[in-house]
Short mmCIF file of C-alpha atoms in Angstrom, two decimals:
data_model
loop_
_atom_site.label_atom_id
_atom_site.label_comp_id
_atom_site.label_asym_id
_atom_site.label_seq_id
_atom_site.Cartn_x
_atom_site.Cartn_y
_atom_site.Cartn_z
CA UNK A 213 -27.01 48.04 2.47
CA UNK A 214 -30.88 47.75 2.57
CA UNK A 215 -32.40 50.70 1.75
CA UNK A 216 -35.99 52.46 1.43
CA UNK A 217 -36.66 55.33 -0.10
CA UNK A 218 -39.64 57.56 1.76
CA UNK A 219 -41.85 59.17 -0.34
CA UNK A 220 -44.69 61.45 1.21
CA UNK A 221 -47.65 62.35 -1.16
CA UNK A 222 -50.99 64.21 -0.76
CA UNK A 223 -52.78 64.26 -4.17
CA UNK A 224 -49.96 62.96 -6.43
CA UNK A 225 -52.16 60.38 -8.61
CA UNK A 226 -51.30 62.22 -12.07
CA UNK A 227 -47.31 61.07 -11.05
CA UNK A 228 -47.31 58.82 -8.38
CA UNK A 229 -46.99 55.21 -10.81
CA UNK A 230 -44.41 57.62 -12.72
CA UNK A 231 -42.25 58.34 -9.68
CA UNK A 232 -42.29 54.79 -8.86
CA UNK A 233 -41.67 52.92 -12.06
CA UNK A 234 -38.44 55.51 -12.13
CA UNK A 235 -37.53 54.94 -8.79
CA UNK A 236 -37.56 50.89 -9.12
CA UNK A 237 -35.09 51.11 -12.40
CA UNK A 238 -33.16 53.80 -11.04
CA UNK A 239 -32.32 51.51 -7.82
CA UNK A 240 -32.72 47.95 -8.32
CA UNK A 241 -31.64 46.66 -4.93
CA UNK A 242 -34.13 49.54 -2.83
CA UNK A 243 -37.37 49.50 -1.81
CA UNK A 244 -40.01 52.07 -1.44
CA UNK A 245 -42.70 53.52 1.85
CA UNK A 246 -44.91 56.07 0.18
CA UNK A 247 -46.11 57.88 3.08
CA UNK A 248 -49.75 58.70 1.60
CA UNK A 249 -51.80 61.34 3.80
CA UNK A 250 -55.43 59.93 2.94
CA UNK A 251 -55.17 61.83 -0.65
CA UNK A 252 -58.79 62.33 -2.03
CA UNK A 253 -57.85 62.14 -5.24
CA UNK A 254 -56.76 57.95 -5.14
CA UNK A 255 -53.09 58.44 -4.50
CA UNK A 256 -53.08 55.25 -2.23
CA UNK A 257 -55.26 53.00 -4.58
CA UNK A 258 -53.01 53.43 -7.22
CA UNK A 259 -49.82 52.78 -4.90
CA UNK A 260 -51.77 49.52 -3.83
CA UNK A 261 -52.58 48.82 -7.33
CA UNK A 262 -48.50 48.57 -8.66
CA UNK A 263 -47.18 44.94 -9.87
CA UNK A 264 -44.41 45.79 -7.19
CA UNK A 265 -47.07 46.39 -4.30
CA UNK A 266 -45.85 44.62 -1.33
CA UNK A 267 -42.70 43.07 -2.77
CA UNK A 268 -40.75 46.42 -3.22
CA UNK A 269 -43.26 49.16 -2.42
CA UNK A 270 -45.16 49.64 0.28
CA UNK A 271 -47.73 51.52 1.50
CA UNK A 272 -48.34 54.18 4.97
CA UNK A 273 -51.52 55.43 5.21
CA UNK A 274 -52.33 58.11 7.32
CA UNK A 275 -55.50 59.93 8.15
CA UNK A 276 -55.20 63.26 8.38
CA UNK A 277 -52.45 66.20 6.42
CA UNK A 278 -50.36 67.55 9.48
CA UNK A 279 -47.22 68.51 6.99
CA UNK A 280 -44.02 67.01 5.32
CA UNK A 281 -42.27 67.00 8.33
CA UNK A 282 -45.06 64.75 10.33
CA UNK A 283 -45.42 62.29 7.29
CA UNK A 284 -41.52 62.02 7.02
CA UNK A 285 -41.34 61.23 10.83
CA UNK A 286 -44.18 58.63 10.36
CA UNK A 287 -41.82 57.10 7.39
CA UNK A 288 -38.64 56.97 9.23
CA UNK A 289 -40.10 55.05 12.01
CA UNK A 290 -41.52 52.68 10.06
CA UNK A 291 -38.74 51.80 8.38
CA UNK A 292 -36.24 52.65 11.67
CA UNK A 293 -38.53 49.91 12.98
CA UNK A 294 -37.66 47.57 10.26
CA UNK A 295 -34.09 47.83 10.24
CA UNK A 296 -33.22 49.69 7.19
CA UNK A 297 -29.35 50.49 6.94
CA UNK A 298 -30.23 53.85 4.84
CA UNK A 299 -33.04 55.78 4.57
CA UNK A 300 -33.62 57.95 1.55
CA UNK A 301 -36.06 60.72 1.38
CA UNK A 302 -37.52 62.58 -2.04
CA UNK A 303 -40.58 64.33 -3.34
CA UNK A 304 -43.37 62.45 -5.36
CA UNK A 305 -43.10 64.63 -8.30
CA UNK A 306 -39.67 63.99 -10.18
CA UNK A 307 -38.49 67.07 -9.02
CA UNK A 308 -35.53 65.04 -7.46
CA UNK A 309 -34.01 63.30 -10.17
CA UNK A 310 -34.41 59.02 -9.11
CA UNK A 311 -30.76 58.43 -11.07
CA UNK A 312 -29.03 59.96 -8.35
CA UNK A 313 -30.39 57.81 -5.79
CA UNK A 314 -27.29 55.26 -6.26
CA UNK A 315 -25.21 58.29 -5.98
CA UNK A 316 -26.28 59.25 -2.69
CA UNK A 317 -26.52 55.90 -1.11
CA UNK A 318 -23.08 55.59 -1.66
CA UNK A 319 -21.86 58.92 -0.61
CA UNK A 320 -22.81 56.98 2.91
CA UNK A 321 -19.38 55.07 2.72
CA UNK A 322 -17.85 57.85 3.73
CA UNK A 323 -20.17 60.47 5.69
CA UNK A 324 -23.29 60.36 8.01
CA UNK A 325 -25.75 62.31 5.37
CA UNK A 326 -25.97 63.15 1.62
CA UNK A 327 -27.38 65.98 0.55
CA UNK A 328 -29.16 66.15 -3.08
CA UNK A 329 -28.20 69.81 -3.79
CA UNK A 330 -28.81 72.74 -6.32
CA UNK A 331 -26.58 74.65 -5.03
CA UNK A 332 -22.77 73.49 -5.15
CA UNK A 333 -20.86 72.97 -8.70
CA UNK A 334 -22.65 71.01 -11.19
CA UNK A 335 -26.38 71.48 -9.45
CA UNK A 336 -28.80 73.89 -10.65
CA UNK A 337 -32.66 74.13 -10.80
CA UNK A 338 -35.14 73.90 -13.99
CA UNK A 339 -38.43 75.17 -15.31
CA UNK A 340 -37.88 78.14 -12.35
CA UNK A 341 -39.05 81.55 -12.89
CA UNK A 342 -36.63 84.33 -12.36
CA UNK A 343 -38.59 85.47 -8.56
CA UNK A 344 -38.93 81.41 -7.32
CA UNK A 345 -34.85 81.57 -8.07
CA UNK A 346 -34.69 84.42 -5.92
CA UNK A 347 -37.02 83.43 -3.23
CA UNK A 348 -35.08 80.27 -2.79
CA UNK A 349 -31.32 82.11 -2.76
CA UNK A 350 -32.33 84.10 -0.42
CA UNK A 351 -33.84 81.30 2.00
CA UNK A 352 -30.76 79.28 1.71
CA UNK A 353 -29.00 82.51 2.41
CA UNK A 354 -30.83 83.20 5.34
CA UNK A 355 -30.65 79.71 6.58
CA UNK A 356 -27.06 79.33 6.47
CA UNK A 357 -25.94 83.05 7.54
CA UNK A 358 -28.86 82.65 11.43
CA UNK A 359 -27.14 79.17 11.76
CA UNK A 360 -24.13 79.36 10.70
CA UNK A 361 -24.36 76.38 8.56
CA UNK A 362 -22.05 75.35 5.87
CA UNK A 363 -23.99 73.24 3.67
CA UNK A 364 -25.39 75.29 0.76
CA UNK A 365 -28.67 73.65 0.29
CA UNK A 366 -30.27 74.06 3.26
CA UNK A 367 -33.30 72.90 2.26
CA UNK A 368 -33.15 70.62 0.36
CA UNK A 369 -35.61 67.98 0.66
CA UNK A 370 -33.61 65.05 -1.09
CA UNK A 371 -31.10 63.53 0.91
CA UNK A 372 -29.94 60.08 2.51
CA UNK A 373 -28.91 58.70 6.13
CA UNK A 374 -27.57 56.52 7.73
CA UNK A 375 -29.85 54.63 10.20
CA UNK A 376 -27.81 55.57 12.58
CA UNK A 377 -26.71 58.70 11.93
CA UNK A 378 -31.07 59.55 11.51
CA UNK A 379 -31.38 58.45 15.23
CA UNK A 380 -28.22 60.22 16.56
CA UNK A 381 -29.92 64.09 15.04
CA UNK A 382 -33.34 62.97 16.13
CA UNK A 383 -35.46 63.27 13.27
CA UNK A 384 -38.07 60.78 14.57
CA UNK A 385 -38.26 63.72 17.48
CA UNK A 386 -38.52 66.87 15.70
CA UNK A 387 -41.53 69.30 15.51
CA UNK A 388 -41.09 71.37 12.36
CA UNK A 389 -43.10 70.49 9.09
CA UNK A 390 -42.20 71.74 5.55
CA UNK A 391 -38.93 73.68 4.27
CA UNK A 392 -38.25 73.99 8.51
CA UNK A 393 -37.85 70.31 8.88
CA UNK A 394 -35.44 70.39 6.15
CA UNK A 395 -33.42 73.21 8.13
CA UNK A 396 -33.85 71.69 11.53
CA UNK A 397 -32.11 67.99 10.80
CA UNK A 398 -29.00 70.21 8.90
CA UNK A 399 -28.95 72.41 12.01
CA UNK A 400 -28.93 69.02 14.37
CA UNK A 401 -26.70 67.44 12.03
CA UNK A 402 -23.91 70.07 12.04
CA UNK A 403 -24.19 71.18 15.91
CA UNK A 404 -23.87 67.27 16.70
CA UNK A 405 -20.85 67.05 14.35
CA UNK A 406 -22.16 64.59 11.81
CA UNK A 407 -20.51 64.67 8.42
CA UNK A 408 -22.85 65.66 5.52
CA UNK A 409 -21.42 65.74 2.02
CA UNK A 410 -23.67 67.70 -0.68
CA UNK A 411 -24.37 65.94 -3.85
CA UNK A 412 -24.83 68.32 -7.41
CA UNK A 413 -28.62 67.41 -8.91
CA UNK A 414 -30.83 69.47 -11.28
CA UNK A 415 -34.18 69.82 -9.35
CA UNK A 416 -36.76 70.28 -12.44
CA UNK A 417 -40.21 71.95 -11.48
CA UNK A 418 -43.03 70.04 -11.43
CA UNK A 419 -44.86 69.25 -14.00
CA UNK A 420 -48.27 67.10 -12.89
CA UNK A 421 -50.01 68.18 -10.09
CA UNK A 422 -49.93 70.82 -8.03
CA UNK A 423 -47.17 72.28 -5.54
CA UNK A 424 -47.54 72.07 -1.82
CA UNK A 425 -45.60 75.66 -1.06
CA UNK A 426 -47.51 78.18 0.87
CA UNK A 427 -47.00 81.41 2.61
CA UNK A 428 -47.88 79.76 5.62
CA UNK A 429 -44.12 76.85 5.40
CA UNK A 430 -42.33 80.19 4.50
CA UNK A 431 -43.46 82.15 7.30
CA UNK A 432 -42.88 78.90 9.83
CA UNK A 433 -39.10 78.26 8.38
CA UNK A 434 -38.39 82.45 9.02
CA UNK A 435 -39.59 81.69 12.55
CA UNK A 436 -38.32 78.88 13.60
CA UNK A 437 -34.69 79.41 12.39
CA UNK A 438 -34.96 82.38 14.31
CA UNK A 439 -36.16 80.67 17.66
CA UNK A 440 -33.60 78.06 17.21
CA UNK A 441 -31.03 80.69 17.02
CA UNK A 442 -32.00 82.44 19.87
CA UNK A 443 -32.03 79.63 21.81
CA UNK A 444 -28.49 79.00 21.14
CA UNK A 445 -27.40 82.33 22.04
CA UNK A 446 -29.68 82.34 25.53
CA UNK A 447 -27.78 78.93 26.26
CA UNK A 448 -24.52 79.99 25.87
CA UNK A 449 -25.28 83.21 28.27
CA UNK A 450 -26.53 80.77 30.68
CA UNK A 451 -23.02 78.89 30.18
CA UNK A 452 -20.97 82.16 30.79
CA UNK A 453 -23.03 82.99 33.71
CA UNK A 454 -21.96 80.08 35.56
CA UNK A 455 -18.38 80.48 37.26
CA UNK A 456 -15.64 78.33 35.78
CA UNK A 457 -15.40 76.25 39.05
CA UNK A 458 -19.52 75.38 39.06
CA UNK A 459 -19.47 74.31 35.39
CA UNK A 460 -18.77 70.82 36.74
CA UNK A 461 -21.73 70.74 38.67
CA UNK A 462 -24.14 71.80 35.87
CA UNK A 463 -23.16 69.20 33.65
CA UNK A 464 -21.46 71.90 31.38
#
């Protein structure tokens, strides 16, 4: 299947050739879109400068930082628009290990999405301190118990889809950014009924640059989840408000 691997980056030049070079060997027949959100710091130059520039990688350039979620969209539609069969997504830093890119990809024999997660048998995290361990339970928790979702890493940011299977949750139409855009195509996924298998990886902590986690992506993923919760529950009251003979009518 042809395959791209998104990668968004704002400031990743002490990695980015890393990430890259592992990338290429770790999946020989996939290409890469780094998504690159006009990084002062030369990210792009150096993504233009690899022997593999144009031939396997390729370069997005955008001009201003709106969040993950917005460079993501801007990736999937370029390569939506380009007819890739599967569509991989991972962080610039080697957080997501590259070797289980082959892993994923063909986890898509058999379901709509694959999940890179910490959280199921064999996963785990790295180079964590004991209070980022605890912050991140308890968001998964949190996720999964508003939602009632049964995938276990919520947000996890490394995953693959189907083309089709990206188009049918609408990714390319969501409005989150961050950990919440993560959340919101698992929510879509699971209330649309698309099969999602979750994938054991070792997510290591960073160890070049400098992380892109605020107060500010926590406080919007609390929200959100919440909004999109409530929203369900107003909906369904709206459903049982309508007699059983009108439910026709409204398109229920």
């Amino acid at each position: 299947m042809k395959t791209i691997v998104v990668i968004p980056t704002y400031n990743e030049a002490l990695g980015i050739e890393t990430v890259l070079d592992a990338v290429l060997r770790a999946a020989p027949d996939a290409e890469i879109l780094v998504v690159d959100d006009n990084s002062p710091d030369g990210t792009g130059v150096l993504v233009e400068a690899h022997p593999q520039y144009l031939h396997r990688v390729f370069l997005l350039s955008r001009g201003d930082k709106d969040g993950l979620g917005a460079a993501y969209r801007a990736g999937f539609t370029w390569a939506e628009a380009r007819m890739y069969d599967v569509i991989v997504q991972m962080d610039a830093d080697l957080s997501h290990p590259p070797a289980k890119i082959p892993e994923l990809v063909a986890a898509l024999d058999t379901v709509d999405i694959a999940i890179g997660s910490r959280y199921v048998a064999g996963g785990g995290v790295r180079n964590w301190s004991l209070s980022r361990r605890l912050i991140s339970w308890a968001g998964n928790t949190y996720v999964r118990a508003v939602l009632g979702l049964r995938v276990h890493d919520a947000t996890a940011g490394f995953r693959a889809f189907r083309r089709d299977s990206l188009l049918m949750l609408g990714a390319l139409e969501s409005q989150s950014n961050g950990y919440s855009f993560q959340i919101e195509n698992t929510w879509r996924a699971s209330r649309l009924g698309l099969t999602t298998t979750e994938v054991p990886i070792t997510f290591t902590d960073r160890t070049l640059g400098e992380s892109k986690m605020s107060t500010a992506i926590i406080r919007e993923a609390v929200i959100r989840v919440l909004l999109w919760r409530w929203d369900e529950i107003r909906h369904w009251q709206r459903r049982a408000a309508v007699p059983v003979g009108r439910l026709r009518d409204v398109g229920a």
